[in-house]
């Protein structure tokens, strides 16, 4: 049976021609005329019974007008960029000369070869990273098994064994890291989980009392200035619910609270700042909220609304109640967050309080200017001894303060920082200075080519691809003794300056 015409508005003569040829398959996008198709079908009836493939019916397989010799070859090619390259140039342009065609063909072959080599290199790099990751996972699994079965059950006898120290240096498996950290830090302060619960409750009571005082202060200020506070009340009613949580407003900071306490100008009108409170030790609990949002922002778990926001806030507020003489200092949130990521909140508080009781961190957070000056001078002597080229090029003030106050948790990628913490908790606070020199040793070539500002930015936030293995090789290359004295002995022998600038003391 003859097939009907696809387009009914065609002339009857064309319909009769189409119906006169049995089994003709219409090509909707063909460049040939129907007469040629009919003639081809009559000449080869066997092929006419075979339906045209769907691939050849696509518009990507148009037959270009040109030489008949290349038409058949082009019809059989797959629609791709390679198929387009087979043609020298479009038919409306003159043909290439032989020399130009050979040159272009050679260039194309070089481009294809370069692309193939690049793909092979990328595939090899991915495969190498996969193998390295599998090797690391297998090693951590073996070490975790050895820690759990051999070392931890007999911690008293095994903690100083040679094998234990070797495994410790190579990095603790994440599955047992929190347990080992608790054993390494110990609990010399004899803090119990019940004490942590009590301090959290005490912190909440103080926060409630601070809110009540702030409300009374706002009412008193509005009455004193005579403005009535209507605009402030309207602004409070329009404020979103998430901004009404307890704590100081977001625009307050420790600095402006201190300046207010120092007797700076203060306006009572609600238009200026009705929430401003005199600075005291209790207010530092509320200042914690200002820093928590900046703690590991890429993890999105310590920010307001995150699962660990309240946990971190309660731990730091409890420490303020435990040590009101120290209060809250910027940098504590990073140290507490690292502990929370590896253990429960009560255990993290015990470790946090004992950790900040160490010699270096205690001097830093209590702003002991004399102790910090000795540590600073001892570090400077070791820096000039190990890396003399960087001693004058990169000032320690650019990086060391933040590294110490956060124990590298802010500057390093988290996995590398945890590796540093492993040995830091094993060897003590002075390992922080060893790690600082190791970082400079690792990046000494890059730092030599940087100016003052670029070096400061680089050291403030180290590269995300920092290799912990390479870092610890650099740490091993650092000598922490000078003239037969250890770092602690060097620090104790350093002479203090006659006058110590208060601003420098606070900065240290």
Coordinates of C-alpha atoms in Angstrom, one line a residue, residues 46-434:
X46 CA 15.7 -3.9 -1.3
X47 CA 17.1 -0.8 0.4
X48 CA 13.8 1.0 0.0
X49 CA 12.2 -1.5 2.3
X50 CA 14.7 -0.7 5.1
X51 CA 13.5 2.3 7.2
X52 CA 15.9 5.1 7.4
X53 CA 17.5 5.2 10.8
X54 CA 16.5 7.8 13.3
X55 CA 20.0 9.1 13.6
X56 CA 20.2 9.9 9.9
X57 CA 16.8 11.7 10.1
X58 CA 18.1 14.3 12.5
X59 CA 18.9 17.8 11.2
X60 CA 22.6 17.3 12.2
X61 CA 23.0 15.0 9.2
X62 CA 22.2 17.4 6.4
X63 CA 24.0 16.7 3.2
X64 CA 26.1 19.7 2.3
X65 CA 26.1 20.9 -1.3
X66 CA 29.5 20.2 -2.8
X67 CA 31.6 17.5 -4.3
X68 CA 29.8 14.2 -4.7
X69 CA 32.9 12.3 -3.7
X70 CA 32.7 13.6 -0.1
X71 CA 28.9 13.4 0.2
X72 CA 28.7 9.7 0.9
X73 CA 31.6 9.9 3.4
X74 CA 30.0 12.8 5.3
X75 CA 26.6 11.0 5.4
X76 CA 28.1 8.1 7.3
X77 CA 29.9 10.2 9.9
X78 CA 28.7 10.6 13.5
X79 CA 27.4 14.1 14.3
X80 CA 30.2 15.6 16.4
X81 CA 33.0 18.1 16.3
X82 CA 35.3 15.5 14.8
X83 CA 32.9 15.1 11.9
X84 CA 32.9 18.8 11.2
X85 CA 36.7 18.9 11.2
X86 CA 36.8 16.3 8.4
X87 CA 35.7 19.0 5.9
X88 CA 38.4 21.5 4.9
X89 CA 36.0 24.5 4.9
X90 CA 32.5 25.5 3.9
X91 CA 31.5 25.1 0.2
X92 CA 31.1 28.9 -0.3
X93 CA 34.8 29.4 0.4
X94 CA 37.7 28.5 -1.9
X95 CA 39.4 25.2 -1.2
X96 CA 42.6 25.1 0.9
X97 CA 45.9 24.7 -0.8
X98 CA 47.7 21.4 -0.1
X99 CA 50.3 23.1 2.2
X100 CA 47.7 24.9 4.3
X101 CA 45.6 21.8 4.6
X102 CA 48.5 19.7 5.8
X103 CA 49.6 22.4 8.3
X104 CA 46.1 22.6 9.7
X105 CA 45.8 18.9 9.9
X106 CA 49.1 18.7 11.8
X107 CA 47.9 21.5 14.2
X108 CA 44.7 19.7 14.8
X109 CA 46.5 16.4 15.6
X110 CA 48.7 18.3 18.1
X111 CA 45.7 19.8 19.7
X112 CA 44.0 16.4 20.0
X113 CA 47.1 14.8 21.4
X114 CA 47.6 17.6 24.0
X115 CA 44.0 17.3 25.1
X116 CA 44.4 13.5 25.3
X117 CA 47.5 13.9 27.5
X118 CA 45.7 16.4 29.7
X119 CA 42.8 14.1 30.3
X120 CA 45.2 11.2 31.0
X121 CA 47.1 13.4 33.6
X122 CA 43.9 14.4 35.3
X123 CA 42.7 10.8 35.4
X124 CA 46.0 9.6 36.8
X125 CA 45.9 12.4 39.5
X126 CA 42.4 11.4 40.5
X127 CA 43.4 7.8 40.7
X128 CA 46.4 8.6 42.8
X129 CA 44.3 10.7 45.2
X130 CA 41.8 7.8 45.4
X131 CA 44.6 5.3 46.2
X132 CA 46.1 7.7 48.8
X133 CA 42.7 8.1 50.4
X134 CA 42.2 4.4 50.6
X135 CA 45.7 3.9 51.9
X136 CA 45.1 6.5 54.6
X137 CA 41.8 4.9 55.6
X138 CA 43.3 1.5 55.9
X139 CA 46.2 2.9 58.0
X140 CA 43.8 4.7 60.3
X141 CA 41.7 1.6 60.7
X142 CA 44.7 -0.5 61.7
X143 CA 45.9 2.2 64.1
X144 CA 42.4 2.6 65.6
X145 CA 42.3 -1.2 66.2
X146 CA 45.8 -1.1 67.9
X147 CA 44.8 1.9 70.0
X148 CA 41.5 0.3 71.2
X149 CA 42.9 -3.2 71.8
X150 CA 46.4 -2.5 73.1
X151 CA 47.1 1.0 74.2
X152 CA 43.9 2.5 75.8
X153 CA 43.1 -0.5 78.1
X154 CA 46.6 -0.2 79.6
X155 CA 47.1 3.6 79.3
X156 CA 49.2 4.0 82.4
X157 CA 51.9 1.8 81.1
X158 CA 51.6 2.4 77.4
X159 CA 51.2 6.2 77.1
X160 CA 55.0 6.7 77.0
X161 CA 55.9 3.6 75.1
X162 CA 57.9 4.1 71.8
X163 CA 55.1 2.5 69.7
X164 CA 52.5 4.7 71.3
X165 CA 54.5 7.9 70.6
X166 CA 55.1 6.8 67.0
X167 CA 51.3 6.2 66.4
X168 CA 50.6 9.5 68.1
X169 CA 52.9 11.5 65.8
X170 CA 51.4 9.9 62.7
X171 CA 47.9 11.2 63.7
X172 CA 45.2 9.9 65.9
X173 CA 42.3 8.1 64.2
X174 CA 39.1 10.2 64.5
X175 CA 37.2 7.4 66.1
X176 CA 39.4 7.4 69.3
X177 CA 40.8 11.0 69.1
X178 CA 38.4 12.4 71.7
X179 CA 39.2 9.6 74.2
X180 CA 43.0 10.1 73.8
X181 CA 42.7 13.8 74.1
X182 CA 40.8 13.5 77.4
X183 CA 43.5 11.2 78.7
X184 CA 46.3 13.4 77.5
X185 CA 44.9 16.7 78.9
X186 CA 43.9 15.0 82.2
X187 CA 41.7 16.6 84.8
X188 CA 44.1 18.3 87.3
X189 CA 41.4 20.8 88.2
X190 CA 39.1 18.0 89.4
X191 CA 36.1 19.3 87.4
X192 CA 33.0 17.0 87.3
X193 CA 30.1 16.9 84.9
X194 CA 27.8 18.0 87.7
X195 CA 29.9 21.1 88.1
X196 CA 29.4 21.9 84.4
X197 CA 25.6 21.6 84.8
X198 CA 25.7 24.0 87.7
X199 CA 27.8 26.5 85.9
X200 CA 25.5 26.4 82.9
X201 CA 22.5 27.1 85.1
X202 CA 24.4 29.9 86.8
X203 CA 25.3 31.4 83.4
X204 CA 21.6 31.3 82.4
X205 CA 20.6 33.1 85.6
X206 CA 23.2 35.8 84.9
X207 CA 22.0 36.3 81.4
X208 CA 18.4 36.7 82.7
X209 CA 19.6 39.2 85.3
X210 CA 21.5 41.1 82.6
X211 CA 18.4 41.3 80.5
X212 CA 16.4 42.7 83.4
X213 CA 19.0 45.3 84.2
X214 CA 19.1 46.3 80.5
X215 CA 15.3 46.7 80.5
X216 CA 15.4 48.9 83.6
X217 CA 18.2 50.9 82.1
X218 CA 16.3 51.6 78.9
X219 CA 13.2 52.7 80.9
X220 CA 15.4 55.0 83.1
X221 CA 17.2 56.4 80.1
X222 CA 13.9 57.1 78.3
X223 CA 12.6 59.0 81.3
X224 CA 15.7 61.0 81.8
X225 CA 15.9 62.2 78.2
X226 CA 12.2 62.9 77.9
X227 CA 11.9 61.4 74.4
X228 CA 9.4 58.8 75.6
X229 CA 11.0 56.0 73.7
X230 CA 8.1 55.6 71.3
X231 CA 10.3 55.1 68.3
X232 CA 12.4 52.5 70.1
X233 CA 9.3 50.6 71.2
X234 CA 8.0 50.7 67.6
X235 CA 11.4 49.4 66.3
X236 CA 11.3 46.6 69.0
X237 CA 7.9 45.5 67.8
X238 CA 8.9 45.4 64.2
X239 CA 12.1 43.5 64.9
X240 CA 12.1 39.9 63.6
X241 CA 11.7 37.1 66.1
X242 CA 15.2 35.8 65.4
X243 CA 16.7 39.1 66.5
X244 CA 14.9 39.0 69.9
X245 CA 17.0 36.2 71.4
X246 CA 18.8 37.0 74.7
X247 CA 22.1 38.8 74.5
X248 CA 23.6 42.1 73.4
X249 CA 22.7 43.7 70.1
X250 CA 24.8 42.7 67.2
X251 CA 26.3 46.1 66.8
X252 CA 27.9 46.0 70.3
X253 CA 31.4 44.7 70.9
X254 CA 33.8 44.4 73.8
X255 CA 35.7 47.4 72.6
X256 CA 32.8 49.9 72.7
X257 CA 31.6 48.5 76.1
X258 CA 35.1 49.1 77.5
X259 CA 35.2 52.6 76.1
X260 CA 31.8 53.3 77.7
X261 CA 33.1 52.0 81.1
X262 CA 36.2 54.2 80.7
X263 CA 34.0 57.3 80.8
X264 CA 33.5 58.0 77.2
X265 CA 30.6 60.1 75.9
X266 CA 27.3 58.4 76.4
X267 CA 23.9 59.4 75.2
X268 CA 20.8 58.1 76.9
X269 CA 18.4 58.6 74.1
X270 CA 17.1 55.4 72.6
X271 CA 17.9 56.7 69.1
X272 CA 21.6 56.4 70.0
X273 CA 21.9 53.0 71.8
X274 CA 19.5 52.3 74.8
X275 CA 21.0 48.8 75.2
X276 CA 24.5 50.0 76.2
X277 CA 25.6 48.6 79.6
X278 CA 28.6 49.4 81.7
X279 CA 31.3 46.9 81.1
X280 CA 32.0 44.3 83.8
X281 CA 33.1 40.7 84.0
X282 CA 29.5 39.4 83.8
X283 CA 28.9 41.1 80.5
X284 CA 31.6 38.9 78.9
X285 CA 29.0 36.1 78.9
X286 CA 26.8 38.1 76.5
X287 CA 29.8 39.0 74.3
X288 CA 30.3 35.4 73.5
X289 CA 27.4 35.5 71.0
X290 CA 29.3 38.1 69.0
X291 CA 32.1 35.6 68.3
X292 CA 30.3 32.3 67.9
X293 CA 28.9 33.2 64.5
X294 CA 32.5 33.7 63.3
X295 CA 33.6 30.2 64.5
X296 CA 34.1 27.8 61.6
X297 CA 31.5 29.5 59.4
X298 CA 32.1 27.0 56.6
X299 CA 30.8 24.2 58.8
X300 CA 27.5 26.0 59.4
X301 CA 26.9 24.3 62.7
X302 CA 28.0 26.9 65.3
X303 CA 26.1 29.8 63.8
X304 CA 22.7 30.9 65.1
X305 CA 20.2 28.2 64.3
X306 CA 22.9 25.5 63.9
X307 CA 22.9 22.4 66.0
X308 CA 25.9 23.4 68.1
X309 CA 25.2 27.1 68.6
X310 CA 23.7 26.6 72.0
X311 CA 26.2 23.9 73.0
X312 CA 29.2 26.2 72.3
X313 CA 27.5 29.2 73.9
X314 CA 26.7 27.3 77.1
X315 CA 30.2 25.9 77.4
X316 CA 31.9 29.4 77.0
X317 CA 29.3 31.0 79.4
X318 CA 29.9 28.3 81.9
X319 CA 33.7 29.0 81.8
X320 CA 33.0 32.7 82.4
X321 CA 31.2 31.6 85.6
X322 CA 34.0 29.2 86.5
X323 CA 36.8 31.7 85.9
X324 CA 35.3 35.2 86.3
X325 CA 38.8 36.6 86.7
X326 CA 39.6 35.5 83.1
X327 CA 36.2 36.0 81.5
X328 CA 35.8 35.5 77.8
X329 CA 38.6 36.4 75.4
X330 CA 38.4 36.2 71.6
X331 CA 39.9 33.0 70.4
X332 CA 38.4 30.8 73.1
X333 CA 35.4 29.9 70.8
X334 CA 37.7 28.1 68.3
X335 CA 39.4 26.1 71.0
X336 CA 36.1 25.1 72.6
X337 CA 34.6 24.3 69.1
X338 CA 37.4 21.9 68.3
X339 CA 36.8 20.1 71.6
X340 CA 33.0 19.9 71.0
X341 CA 33.6 18.3 67.6
X342 CA 35.4 15.5 69.3
X343 CA 33.6 14.8 72.5
X344 CA 30.5 15.5 74.5
X345 CA 29.8 19.0 76.0
X346 CA 30.6 18.1 79.6
X347 CA 33.8 16.3 78.7
X348 CA 34.7 19.3 76.4
X349 CA 34.2 21.7 79.3
X350 CA 36.6 19.7 81.5
X351 CA 39.2 19.6 78.8
X352 CA 38.7 23.2 78.0
X353 CA 39.2 24.4 81.5
X354 CA 42.3 22.3 82.1
X355 CA 43.7 23.2 78.7
X356 CA 43.5 26.9 79.4
X357 CA 45.3 26.3 82.7
X358 CA 48.5 25.4 80.8
X359 CA 51.5 27.8 80.9
X360 CA 51.3 29.3 77.4
X361 CA 47.5 29.5 77.0
X362 CA 47.1 30.7 80.6
X363 CA 49.6 33.5 80.0
X364 CA 47.9 34.5 76.7
X365 CA 44.3 34.6 78.0
X366 CA 45.1 36.2 81.3
X367 CA 47.3 38.8 79.5
X368 CA 50.4 38.0 81.5
X369 CA 52.7 40.5 79.8
X370 CA 55.9 39.3 81.5
X371 CA 55.4 35.7 80.6
X372 CA 54.3 36.4 77.1
X373 CA 57.3 38.7 76.6
X374 CA 59.7 35.9 77.6
X375 CA 58.0 33.4 75.3
X376 CA 58.0 36.0 72.5
X377 CA 61.8 36.6 72.8
X378 CA 62.5 32.9 73.0
X379 CA 60.5 32.3 69.8
X380 CA 62.4 35.2 68.1
X381 CA 65.8 33.6 68.9
X382 CA 64.7 30.2 67.5
X383 CA 63.3 31.9 64.4
X384 CA 66.6 33.6 63.7
X385 CA 68.4 30.4 64.3
X386 CA 66.3 28.1 62.1
X387 CA 65.0 30.6 59.4
X388 CA 67.3 33.6 59.3
X389 CA 65.9 34.7 55.9
X390 CA 62.4 35.1 57.4
X391 CA 63.4 36.6 60.7
X392 CA 63.3 40.1 59.4
X393 CA 61.0 39.5 56.4
X394 CA 57.9 38.3 58.3
X395 CA 57.3 39.9 61.7
X396 CA 55.8 37.5 64.3
X397 CA 53.2 40.1 65.2
X398 CA 51.5 39.3 61.8
X399 CA 50.6 35.7 62.7
X400 CA 51.8 34.4 66.0
X401 CA 49.2 36.1 68.2
X402 CA 46.2 34.6 66.4
X403 CA 47.9 31.2 66.1
X404 CA 48.4 31.0 69.8
X405 CA 45.0 32.4 70.8
X406 CA 43.2 29.8 68.6
X407 CA 45.8 27.0 68.7
X408 CA 45.9 27.1 64.9
X409 CA 42.2 26.2 64.7
X410 CA 41.3 29.4 62.7
X411 CA 44.3 29.6 60.4
X412 CA 44.6 26.0 59.3
X413 CA 42.3 23.6 57.6
X414 CA 40.4 21.6 60.3
X415 CA 42.0 18.2 59.6
X416 CA 45.5 19.7 59.7
X417 CA 44.7 21.6 62.9
X418 CA 43.6 18.4 64.5
X419 CA 46.9 16.7 63.6
X420 CA 48.7 19.6 65.3
X421 CA 46.5 19.3 68.3
X422 CA 47.3 15.6 68.6
X423 CA 51.0 16.3 69.3
X424 CA 50.3 19.6 71.0
X425 CA 48.3 17.7 73.7
X426 CA 51.0 15.1 73.8
X427 CA 54.1 17.3 74.2
X428 CA 52.6 20.4 75.8
X429 CA 52.0 24.1 75.1
X430 CA 55.5 24.7 73.7
X431 CA 54.8 22.5 70.7
X432 CA 52.6 25.4 69.5
X433 CA 55.9 27.4 68.8
X434 CA 57.4 24.4 67.2

